[in-house]
Amino acid sequence: MEKLVSLAKRRGFIFQSSEIYGGINGFWDYGPVGVELRNNIKSFWWQRMVRLRDDVVGVDTSIICHPQTWVASGHVASFSDPMVDCKTCKGRFRADHIEAIPCPQKPSLTVQACAGDKKGPGELTEVRQFNLMFETFVGALRDDSARAYLRPETCQSIFTQFKNVQIVSRQKIPFGIAQIGKSFRNEITPRNFIFRSREFEQMEMEFFVKPEEPEMQKWYEYWVAERFQWFQDLGIKPDKLRQRVHSQDELAHYAKGCVDVEYQFPFGWSELEGIANRSNYDLSQHIKTSGKDLSYFDETTKEKYVPAVVETSLGVDRTLLTVLADAYAEDVVEGEERVVMRFSPAVAPYKVAVFPLSRKLAEPAMALEKSLRKRYVTDYDDVGSIGKRYRRHDEIGTPLAVTYDFQSEEDKQVTVRDRDTTKQERIAIDRLEDYLKDHLKL
Ligand code: ATP
């Protein structure tokens, strides 16, 4: 993890938020390369979940919505985690994670070992419940009537807008509504880099089905398989992915089933995505609380019902951490150790880098890079030796690097170097676009 965090900063993937003020725990900023990677992951999801399908449409809803939304969903009453304080070091921890959190004063011991097992001086308070929603006030007043929340998940406005979206999109059940957007949770102990933060982005899809057991089960199984495959298509190593079925006592009272897709992170197997059969609990709650009819009328069978939902819920930042951890490799090239990020071309921040061998060749090399920009995200790099530039782009994960040299002026060819094999080939400039297309498959 340390290597990953340091590479992420060094190459401009991720910085600590507000670093010059000492940082703010649980918040992160994405740099020039990080934002490209992030956008590529989001597009890969959106393309597969919305654009390539007939039965899923997208929305983009507001972060702050009517506070009754969170009363209906149950978040105001019970979106909380168990919390304990240590009377000795004054640390505050999520009670169900103390076996993994290091003690702030004695990092060689976990909080559990320091206090719970009495190997150290720690003494924990009773467990209390802590609501994770960030509160704010809308308008000039600062009283209860103005209290609102930053959304802790994106899906609730999909439920509250269900009727509007169904009507305008002319969709018939079964169909889904997808959204990518920011969520906020005042996590008690944000940790493991961007794995658990207080501001993050989610990619969620609610698939509405007839609330009958065989139909719900069929779609639940379909989405578990589809989402598991998506990670492999993203380029994640299959042996580092697994499914974990929630036991009956882990399920929310309304849920009929839940599977987590887990990844083997450097800190162990952890949840990446949850796929849940949520029954028709959410829509029913919003019907009850708002008094509005959110039921569905089936024109063919003339039946009216409140649809059930299969949800797929995934964090952008967690996926990005997975992509980083999975791509990270160290090998030896020409007797020198290198770090290389083996991103699949679809997510790589830059697809091609263009280097002039000498700054004297800046003009034709820049012209070549500009011509490639129309199709690919590229980077022009003329700083340091060619070897240094290769190393830099290996760490950024750029699949192909093109060098324009003095010979190129004569023979109209360039050298293309492959990030993974480090093999170099001379390619005619007028064939370069076709070559890139063949190799990147984009
Ligand atoms: P946990 O129990 O670990 O706190 P959860 O099971 O409540 O999390 P969900 O509500 O199912 O999480 O969230 C769906 C997805 O959103 C998660 O699988 C994860 O990818 C992402 N996510 C949730 N919380 C965070 C967070 N604090 N930081 C980053 N991503 C998160």
Short mmCIF file of C-alpha atoms and ligand atoms in Angstrom, two decimals:
data_model
loop_
_atom_site.label_atom_id
_atom_site.label_comp_id
_atom_site.label_asym_id
_atom_site.label_seq_id
_atom_site.Cartn_x
_atom_site.Cartn_y
_atom_site.Cartn_z
CA MET A 1 0.00 0.00 0.00
CA GLU A 2 2.81 2.41 0.87
CA LYS A 3 4.35 1.93 -2.56
CA LEU A 4 0.99 2.51 -4.21
CA VAL A 5 0.25 5.65 -2.20
CA SER A 6 3.66 7.10 -2.98
CA LEU A 7 3.39 6.31 -6.71
CA ALA A 8 -0.12 7.80 -6.77
CA LYS A 9 1.25 11.07 -5.45
CA ARG A 10 4.52 11.06 -7.44
CA ARG A 11 2.77 10.58 -10.78
CA GLY A 12 -0.28 12.75 -10.15
CA PHE A 13 -3.01 10.17 -9.60
CA ILE A 14 -4.09 11.16 -6.08
CA PHE A 15 -3.10 13.87 -3.59
CA GLN A 16 -4.16 14.33 -0.01
CA SER A 17 -6.92 16.97 0.06
CA SER A 18 -5.81 20.37 1.47
CA GLU A 19 -2.25 19.08 1.82
CA ILE A 20 -0.74 22.53 2.48
CA TYR A 21 -2.97 22.83 5.57
CA GLY A 22 -1.96 19.44 6.89
CA GLY A 23 -4.65 17.51 5.03
CA ILE A 24 -8.19 16.61 6.06
CA ASN A 25 -8.85 13.03 7.03
CA GLY A 26 -11.03 11.06 4.64
CA PHE A 27 -10.85 13.44 1.66
CA TRP A 28 -8.72 13.11 -1.49
CA ASP A 29 -7.96 15.07 -4.65
CA TYR A 30 -7.37 13.48 -8.03
CA GLY A 31 -4.52 14.87 -10.12
CA PRO A 32 -4.19 15.15 -13.92
CA VAL A 33 -3.59 11.45 -14.47
CA GLY A 34 -6.01 10.35 -11.72
CA VAL A 35 -8.93 12.25 -13.22
CA GLU A 36 -8.38 10.57 -16.61
CA LEU A 37 -8.31 7.14 -14.96
CA ARG A 38 -11.43 7.99 -12.98
CA ASN A 39 -13.32 9.22 -16.03
CA ASN A 40 -12.32 6.10 -17.97
CA ILE A 41 -13.66 3.83 -15.19
CA LYS A 42 -16.92 5.77 -15.08
CA SER A 43 -17.30 5.63 -18.88
CA PHE A 44 -16.57 1.91 -18.87
CA TRP A 45 -19.42 1.42 -16.39
CA TRP A 46 -21.83 3.84 -18.08
CA GLN A 47 -21.19 2.33 -21.51
CA ARG A 48 -21.89 -1.20 -20.30
CA MET A 49 -24.73 -0.41 -17.89
CA VAL A 50 -26.62 2.27 -19.85
CA ARG A 51 -25.54 2.91 -23.42
CA LEU A 52 -25.21 -0.67 -24.64
CA ARG A 53 -28.53 -1.71 -23.10
CA ASP A 54 -32.14 -1.14 -24.10
CA ASP A 55 -33.45 -1.66 -20.58
CA VAL A 56 -31.45 0.80 -18.42
CA VAL A 57 -31.62 4.61 -18.54
CA GLY A 58 -29.53 7.17 -16.69
CA VAL A 59 -30.18 10.12 -14.35
CA ASP A 60 -28.12 12.71 -12.52
CA THR A 61 -29.90 13.91 -9.39
CA SER A 62 -29.08 16.53 -6.75
CA ILE A 63 -26.79 15.79 -3.81
CA ILE A 64 -29.10 17.54 -1.33
CA CYS A 65 -32.70 16.49 -1.51
CA HIS A 66 -35.80 16.86 0.64
CA PRO A 67 -34.93 15.66 4.17
CA GLN A 68 -38.06 13.47 4.22
CA THR A 69 -36.25 11.29 1.67
CA TRP A 70 -33.91 10.16 4.45
CA VAL A 71 -36.72 9.71 6.96
CA ALA A 72 -38.49 7.40 4.51
CA SER A 73 -35.34 5.45 3.64
CA GLY A 74 -34.55 4.86 7.32
CA HIS A 75 -31.25 6.75 7.26
CA VAL A 76 -32.27 9.41 9.81
CA ALA A 77 -33.28 6.73 12.31
CA SER A 78 -30.62 4.15 11.71
CA PHE A 79 -27.81 4.95 9.27
CA SER A 80 -25.22 4.61 11.96
CA ASP A 81 -22.10 2.69 12.84
CA PRO A 82 -21.09 1.54 16.32
CA MET A 83 -18.41 3.78 17.82
CA VAL A 84 -16.06 3.51 20.82
CA ASP A 85 -13.63 6.02 22.33
CA CYS A 86 -10.35 5.16 23.99
CA LYS A 87 -10.16 6.91 27.37
CA THR A 88 -6.36 6.66 27.31
CA CYS A 89 -5.37 7.97 23.86
CA LYS A 90 -8.67 9.79 23.13
CA GLY A 91 -8.91 8.00 19.78
CA ARG A 92 -12.35 7.34 18.31
CA PHE A 93 -12.93 4.09 16.41
CA ARG A 94 -15.54 2.08 14.59
CA ALA A 95 -16.34 -0.59 17.16
CA ASP A 96 -16.72 -3.42 14.64
CA HIS A 97 -13.29 -2.68 13.10
CA ILE A 98 -11.07 -2.47 16.19
CA GLU A 99 -9.42 -5.79 15.42
CA ALA A 100 -7.91 -4.21 12.27
CA ILE A 101 -7.32 -0.55 13.23
CA PRO A 102 -3.83 0.23 14.57
CA CYS A 103 -3.69 2.07 17.92
CA PRO A 104 -2.71 5.71 17.15
CA GLN A 105 -0.21 5.72 20.03
CA LYS A 106 1.15 2.18 19.67
CA PRO A 107 0.76 1.34 15.96
CA SER A 108 2.36 -2.09 16.52
CA LEU A 109 -0.83 -3.06 18.39
CA THR A 110 -4.38 -2.99 17.07
CA VAL A 111 -6.97 -1.11 19.13
CA GLN A 112 -8.42 -4.50 20.02
CA ALA A 113 -5.05 -5.72 21.32
CA CYS A 114 -4.26 -2.47 23.15
CA ALA A 115 -7.58 -2.12 24.90
CA GLY A 116 -9.89 -5.09 24.38
CA ASP A 117 -7.26 -7.78 24.99
CA LYS A 118 -5.50 -5.63 27.60
CA LYS A 119 -2.03 -5.96 26.07
CA GLY A 120 -1.69 -2.19 26.27
CA PRO A 121 -2.93 0.70 28.41
CA GLY A 122 -6.05 1.38 26.31
CA GLU A 123 -9.49 1.54 27.90
CA LEU A 124 -12.57 1.68 25.72
CA THR A 125 -15.92 3.33 26.44
CA GLU A 126 -19.25 1.60 25.90
CA VAL A 127 -20.33 1.28 22.27
CA ARG A 128 -22.53 4.13 21.01
CA GLN A 129 -24.30 4.57 17.68
CA PHE A 130 -23.02 7.38 15.44
CA ASN A 131 -25.15 8.61 12.50
CA LEU A 132 -22.95 8.87 9.40
CA MET A 133 -24.92 11.51 7.53
CA PHE A 134 -23.35 14.95 7.08
CA GLU A 135 -25.82 17.65 8.07
CA THR A 136 -26.19 21.09 6.61
CA PHE A 137 -28.77 23.90 6.56
CA VAL A 138 -30.66 25.12 3.53
CA GLY A 139 -31.33 28.87 3.41
CA ALA A 140 -30.65 31.52 6.01
CA LEU A 141 -32.13 29.80 9.07
CA ARG A 142 -30.12 27.38 11.21
CA ASP A 143 -32.87 25.47 12.91
CA ASP A 144 -34.50 22.07 12.57
CA SER A 145 -36.83 23.25 9.80
CA ALA A 146 -33.80 24.07 7.61
CA ARG A 147 -31.81 20.91 8.36
CA ALA A 148 -30.79 18.84 5.34
CA TYR A 149 -28.27 16.11 4.57
CA LEU A 150 -25.58 15.43 2.00
CA ARG A 151 -26.74 12.18 0.44
CA PRO A 152 -25.04 9.06 1.86
CA GLU A 153 -25.97 7.05 -1.25
CA THR A 154 -27.16 7.97 -4.73
CA CYS A 155 -30.01 5.49 -5.07
CA GLN A 156 -32.75 7.17 -3.01
CA SER A 157 -33.46 9.83 -5.66
CA ILE A 158 -33.70 7.07 -8.23
CA PHE A 159 -36.61 5.75 -6.15
CA THR A 160 -38.22 9.16 -5.64
CA GLN A 161 -37.96 9.90 -9.39
CA PHE A 162 -39.04 6.41 -10.43
CA LYS A 163 -42.40 7.50 -11.84
CA ASN A 164 -41.08 10.51 -13.78
CA VAL A 165 -38.29 8.49 -15.35
CA GLN A 166 -40.51 5.53 -16.19
CA ILE A 167 -43.02 7.76 -17.97
CA VAL A 168 -40.56 9.84 -19.99
CA SER A 169 -38.36 6.90 -20.97
CA ARG A 170 -41.38 4.78 -22.02
CA GLN A 171 -39.71 1.83 -20.25
CA LYS A 172 -41.71 -1.20 -19.21
CA ILE A 173 -40.84 -3.41 -16.26
CA PRO A 174 -38.30 -4.99 -16.05
CA PHE A 175 -36.00 -1.98 -16.52
CA GLY A 176 -33.31 -0.12 -14.61
CA ILE A 177 -32.25 3.42 -13.69
CA ALA A 178 -28.55 4.14 -13.26
CA GLN A 179 -26.64 7.01 -11.75
CA ILE A 180 -23.04 8.05 -11.08
CA GLY A 181 -22.54 10.67 -8.41
CA LYS A 182 -20.97 11.85 -5.17
CA SER A 183 -21.98 10.44 -1.81
CA PHE A 184 -20.89 11.51 1.65
CA ARG A 185 -20.51 9.52 4.86
CA ASN A 186 -18.97 10.87 8.01
CA GLU A 187 -17.03 7.63 8.51
CA ILE A 188 -15.73 7.20 12.06
CA THR A 189 -12.39 5.82 10.90
CA PRO A 190 -11.66 6.54 7.23
CA ARG A 191 -8.71 4.38 6.21
CA ASN A 192 -6.84 2.34 3.66
CA PHE A 193 -6.20 5.31 1.38
CA ILE A 194 -9.23 5.91 -0.87
CA PHE A 195 -10.91 2.62 0.13
CA ARG A 196 -12.97 4.22 2.89
CA SER A 197 -13.31 7.98 2.63
CA ARG A 198 -15.84 10.57 3.71
CA GLU A 199 -16.52 11.93 0.23
CA PHE A 200 -16.67 9.38 -2.57
CA GLU A 201 -18.47 8.61 -5.76
CA GLN A 202 -20.87 5.76 -6.42
CA MET A 203 -22.13 4.02 -9.54
CA GLU A 204 -25.53 2.59 -8.70
CA MET A 205 -28.28 0.95 -10.69
CA GLU A 206 -31.76 0.02 -9.49
CA PHE A 207 -33.44 -2.62 -11.64
CA PHE A 208 -37.22 -2.68 -11.20
CA VAL A 209 -38.95 -6.04 -11.53
CA LYS A 210 -42.31 -7.61 -10.81
CA PRO A 211 -42.37 -8.43 -7.06
CA GLU A 212 -42.69 -12.16 -7.53
CA GLU A 213 -40.08 -14.55 -6.21
CA PRO A 214 -38.99 -16.38 -9.40
CA GLU A 215 -38.74 -13.10 -11.35
CA MET A 216 -36.76 -11.33 -8.59
CA GLN A 217 -34.44 -14.31 -8.14
CA LYS A 218 -33.84 -14.60 -11.89
CA TRP A 219 -32.75 -10.94 -12.18
CA TYR A 220 -30.75 -11.07 -8.97
CA GLU A 221 -28.72 -13.99 -10.32
CA TYR A 222 -28.39 -12.29 -13.70
CA TRP A 223 -26.96 -9.10 -12.16
CA VAL A 224 -24.54 -10.94 -9.85
CA ALA A 225 -23.09 -12.74 -12.90
CA GLU A 226 -23.08 -9.62 -15.08
CA ARG A 227 -21.37 -7.43 -12.49
CA PHE A 228 -18.76 -10.09 -11.70
CA GLN A 229 -17.94 -10.35 -15.40
CA TRP A 230 -17.67 -6.54 -15.70
CA PHE A 231 -14.64 -6.44 -13.36
CA GLN A 232 -12.88 -9.05 -15.46
CA ASP A 233 -13.64 -7.10 -18.63
CA LEU A 234 -12.18 -4.05 -16.90
CA GLY A 235 -8.93 -6.03 -16.79
CA ILE A 236 -8.95 -7.13 -13.11
CA LYS A 237 -7.23 -10.49 -12.49
CA PRO A 238 -9.97 -13.10 -11.95
CA ASP A 239 -8.06 -14.91 -9.18
CA LYS A 240 -8.16 -11.72 -7.09
CA LEU A 241 -11.94 -11.45 -7.31
CA ARG A 242 -14.52 -13.46 -5.41
CA GLN A 243 -18.18 -13.39 -4.46
CA ARG A 244 -19.30 -13.41 -0.85
CA VAL A 245 -22.90 -14.25 -0.12
CA HIS A 246 -24.30 -12.42 2.93
CA SER A 247 -25.54 -14.68 5.67
CA GLN A 248 -29.15 -14.32 6.81
CA ASP A 249 -28.20 -12.33 9.94
CA GLU A 250 -26.20 -9.76 7.88
CA LEU A 251 -29.18 -8.90 5.67
CA ALA A 252 -31.34 -5.83 6.23
CA HIS A 253 -34.84 -6.94 7.30
CA TYR A 254 -36.33 -6.09 3.88
CA ALA A 255 -33.52 -7.65 1.79
CA LYS A 256 -34.01 -11.06 0.26
CA GLY A 257 -30.37 -11.61 -0.65
CA CYS A 258 -27.06 -9.83 -1.06
CA VAL A 259 -23.74 -10.75 -2.67
CA ASP A 260 -20.58 -8.70 -2.34
CA VAL A 261 -17.95 -8.72 -5.05
CA GLU A 262 -14.68 -8.68 -3.13
CA TYR A 263 -11.12 -7.94 -4.23
CA GLN A 264 -7.92 -9.11 -2.59
CA PHE A 265 -6.48 -5.69 -1.66
CA PRO A 266 -2.99 -5.41 -0.13
CA PHE A 267 -4.80 -5.19 3.25
CA GLY A 268 -6.97 -8.28 2.60
CA TRP A 269 -10.23 -9.30 0.91
CA SER A 270 -12.74 -6.44 1.03
CA GLU A 271 -16.01 -5.35 -0.52
CA LEU A 272 -15.97 -3.63 -3.87
CA GLU A 273 -19.60 -3.85 -4.88
CA GLY A 274 -22.87 -5.04 -3.36
CA ILE A 275 -25.63 -6.64 -5.43
CA ALA A 276 -28.85 -6.86 -3.45
CA ASN A 277 -32.40 -8.04 -3.85
CA ARG A 278 -34.11 -5.21 -1.93
CA SER A 279 -37.75 -6.32 -2.39
CA ASN A 280 -40.11 -3.34 -2.85
CA TYR A 281 -39.18 -1.82 0.48
CA ASP A 282 -37.77 1.50 -0.80
CA LEU A 283 -40.62 2.40 -3.14
CA SER A 284 -43.16 1.35 -0.50
CA GLN A 285 -41.49 3.57 2.09
CA HIS A 286 -41.55 6.59 -0.24
CA ILE A 287 -45.20 5.91 -1.10
CA LYS A 288 -46.04 5.80 2.62
CA THR A 289 -44.04 8.92 3.54
CA SER A 290 -44.90 11.14 0.55
CA GLY A 291 -48.48 9.95 0.06
CA LYS A 292 -47.75 9.80 -3.72
CA ASP A 293 -48.53 6.81 -5.88
CA LEU A 294 -45.29 5.31 -7.18
CA SER A 295 -46.83 2.04 -8.28
CA TYR A 296 -46.57 0.67 -11.81
CA PHE A 297 -49.44 -0.18 -14.12
CA ASP A 298 -48.82 -3.02 -16.55
CA GLU A 299 -50.75 -2.15 -19.74
CA THR A 300 -50.77 -5.71 -21.04
CA THR A 301 -51.89 -7.59 -17.95
CA LYS A 302 -53.80 -4.62 -16.45
CA GLU A 303 -52.05 -5.31 -13.13
CA LYS A 304 -50.96 -2.57 -10.75
CA TYR A 305 -48.10 -3.20 -8.35
CA VAL A 306 -45.16 -1.66 -6.48
CA PRO A 307 -42.05 -3.01 -8.23
CA ALA A 308 -39.28 -4.83 -6.40
CA VAL A 309 -35.66 -3.88 -6.97
CA VAL A 310 -32.33 -5.52 -7.64
CA GLU A 311 -29.59 -3.03 -6.80
CA THR A 312 -25.98 -2.97 -7.98
CA SER A 313 -23.90 -0.53 -5.94
CA LEU A 314 -20.23 0.19 -6.49
CA GLY A 315 -17.76 2.90 -5.45
CA VAL A 316 -15.76 4.71 -8.17
CA ASP A 317 -12.87 5.34 -5.76
CA ARG A 318 -12.79 1.74 -4.57
CA THR A 319 -12.76 0.56 -8.17
CA LEU A 320 -9.93 2.98 -8.90
CA LEU A 321 -7.95 1.61 -5.95
CA THR A 322 -8.60 -1.91 -7.27
CA VAL A 323 -7.42 -0.93 -10.75
CA LEU A 324 -4.27 0.67 -9.26
CA ALA A 325 -3.47 -2.29 -6.98
CA ASP A 326 -4.16 -4.82 -9.72
CA ALA A 327 -2.06 -3.04 -12.35
CA TYR A 328 0.97 -2.47 -10.09
CA ALA A 329 4.00 -4.58 -11.04
CA GLU A 330 7.75 -4.51 -10.58
CA ASP A 331 10.14 -6.10 -13.05
CA VAL A 332 13.67 -5.77 -14.40
CA VAL A 333 14.39 -4.18 -17.78
CA GLU A 334 17.94 -4.06 -19.14
CA GLY A 335 19.30 -4.83 -15.69
CA GLU A 336 17.29 -2.01 -14.10
CA GLU A 337 14.30 -2.40 -11.79
CA ARG A 338 11.18 -0.62 -12.89
CA VAL A 339 7.64 -0.10 -11.64
CA VAL A 340 5.01 -0.54 -14.31
CA MET A 341 1.27 -0.02 -14.14
CA ARG A 342 -0.22 -2.64 -16.44
CA PHE A 343 -3.58 -0.91 -16.99
CA SER A 344 -5.79 -2.26 -19.73
CA PRO A 345 -5.78 0.27 -22.61
CA ALA A 346 -9.45 1.11 -21.97
CA VAL A 347 -8.69 2.60 -18.54
CA ALA A 348 -5.08 3.81 -19.03
CA PRO A 349 -4.97 7.59 -18.42
CA TYR A 350 -2.94 8.19 -21.59
CA LYS A 351 -3.06 5.76 -24.48
CA VAL A 352 0.05 7.05 -26.25
CA ALA A 353 3.03 9.21 -25.29
CA VAL A 354 5.04 11.05 -27.95
CA PHE A 355 8.72 11.87 -27.35
CA PRO A 356 11.02 13.95 -29.56
CA LEU A 357 14.53 12.44 -29.33
CA SER A 358 15.89 15.99 -29.13
CA ARG A 359 14.12 19.30 -28.51
CA LYS A 360 15.28 20.23 -32.02
CA LEU A 361 12.60 17.83 -33.24
CA ALA A 362 9.87 19.51 -31.19
CA GLU A 363 7.93 20.84 -34.15
CA PRO A 364 7.31 17.58 -36.09
CA ALA A 365 6.92 15.55 -32.87
CA MET A 366 4.30 17.98 -31.54
CA ALA A 367 2.50 17.94 -34.87
CA LEU A 368 2.41 14.14 -34.72
CA GLU A 369 1.07 14.19 -31.15
CA LYS A 370 -1.62 16.74 -32.09
CA SER A 371 -2.76 14.55 -34.97
CA LEU A 372 -3.16 11.56 -32.59
CA ARG A 373 -5.14 13.63 -30.05
CA LYS A 374 -8.21 13.57 -32.23
CA ARG A 375 -8.63 9.90 -31.43
CA TYR A 376 -6.66 9.18 -28.25
CA VAL A 377 -5.72 10.84 -24.98
CA THR A 378 -2.00 11.51 -25.50
CA ASP A 379 0.92 13.09 -23.68
CA TYR A 380 3.82 15.00 -25.19
CA ASP A 381 6.95 14.52 -23.10
CA ASP A 382 10.35 16.09 -23.81
CA VAL A 383 11.84 16.17 -20.28
CA GLY A 384 14.95 14.06 -19.48
CA SER A 385 16.53 11.18 -21.35
CA ILE A 386 14.38 8.79 -23.40
CA GLY A 387 15.05 6.11 -20.72
CA LYS A 388 13.65 8.43 -18.01
CA ARG A 389 10.62 9.20 -20.14
CA TYR A 390 9.96 5.46 -20.63
CA ARG A 391 10.14 4.92 -16.84
CA ARG A 392 7.80 7.85 -16.20
CA HIS A 393 5.22 6.54 -18.63
CA ASP A 394 5.62 2.96 -17.33
CA GLU A 395 4.60 4.30 -13.92
CA ILE A 396 1.67 6.21 -15.42
CA GLY A 397 0.72 3.05 -17.31
CA THR A 398 0.81 4.48 -20.87
CA PRO A 399 0.53 1.40 -23.14
CA LEU A 400 2.55 2.79 -26.08
CA ALA A 401 5.34 5.35 -26.44
CA VAL A 402 6.29 6.83 -29.82
CA THR A 403 9.75 8.35 -30.32
CA TYR A 404 10.38 10.78 -33.16
CA ASP A 405 14.13 10.82 -33.96
CA PHE A 406 16.44 12.35 -36.59
CA GLN A 407 15.99 9.30 -38.79
CA SER A 408 12.23 9.98 -38.79
CA GLU A 409 12.90 13.13 -40.82
CA GLU A 410 14.43 10.94 -43.54
CA ASP A 411 12.46 7.69 -43.55
CA LYS A 412 9.12 8.99 -42.17
CA GLN A 413 9.11 6.25 -39.54
CA VAL A 414 8.94 6.38 -35.74
CA THR A 415 9.88 3.93 -32.97
CA VAL A 416 6.93 2.53 -31.04
CA ARG A 417 7.70 0.91 -27.70
CA ASP A 418 5.31 -1.43 -25.90
CA ARG A 419 4.97 -0.79 -22.13
CA ASP A 420 4.60 -4.45 -21.15
CA THR A 421 7.09 -6.23 -23.41
CA THR A 422 9.37 -3.15 -23.86
CA LYS A 423 9.72 -4.36 -27.46
CA GLN A 424 10.40 -1.61 -30.01
CA GLU A 425 9.25 -1.47 -33.62
CA ARG A 426 9.83 0.99 -36.48
CA ILE A 427 6.48 2.01 -37.92
CA ALA A 428 5.74 4.26 -40.89
CA ILE A 429 4.07 7.48 -39.69
CA ASP A 430 1.27 7.10 -42.21
CA ARG A 431 0.54 3.63 -40.75
CA LEU A 432 0.74 4.75 -37.13
CA GLU A 433 -2.99 5.27 -36.53
CA ASP A 434 -3.81 1.78 -37.81
CA TYR A 435 -1.01 0.32 -35.69
CA LEU A 436 -2.37 2.02 -32.56
CA LYS A 437 -5.89 0.87 -33.34
CA ASP A 438 -4.72 -2.74 -33.70
CA HIS A 439 -2.69 -2.68 -30.51
CA LEU A 440 -4.97 -0.70 -28.24
CA LYS A 441 -8.18 -2.23 -29.60
CA LEU A 442 -9.93 1.09 -29.00
P1 ATP B 1 -19.46 -0.63 5.06
O1 ATP B 1 -20.35 -1.60 5.78
O2 ATP B 1 -18.14 -1.21 4.63
O3 ATP B 1 -19.34 0.69 5.72
P2 ATP B 1 -21.56 -0.64 3.19
O4 ATP B 1 -21.69 -2.11 3.01
O5 ATP B 1 -22.55 0.10 4.01
O6 ATP B 1 -20.10 -0.29 3.65
P3 ATP B 1 -22.78 0.18 0.82
O7 ATP B 1 -23.77 1.06 1.45
O8 ATP B 1 -23.22 -1.17 0.36
O9 ATP B 1 -21.52 0.00 1.76
O10 ATP B 1 -22.07 0.98 -0.35
C1 ATP B 1 -22.02 0.51 -1.68
C2 ATP B 1 -20.64 0.70 -2.25
O11 ATP B 1 -20.23 2.08 -2.13
C3 ATP B 1 -19.55 -0.09 -1.54
O12 ATP B 1 -19.46 -1.38 -2.05
C4 ATP B 1 -18.32 0.73 -1.85
O13 ATP B 1 -17.78 0.39 -3.13
C5 ATP B 1 -18.83 2.15 -1.88
N1 ATP B 1 -18.60 2.81 -0.58
C6 ATP B 1 -19.38 2.77 0.53
N2 ATP B 1 -18.85 3.49 1.52
C7 ATP B 1 -17.69 4.01 1.04
C8 ATP B 1 -16.68 4.87 1.59
N3 ATP B 1 -16.78 5.34 2.83
N4 ATP B 1 -15.63 5.20 0.81
C9 ATP B 1 -15.53 4.74 -0.45
N5 ATP B 1 -16.45 3.94 -1.02
C10 ATP B 1 -17.52 3.57 -0.30
#
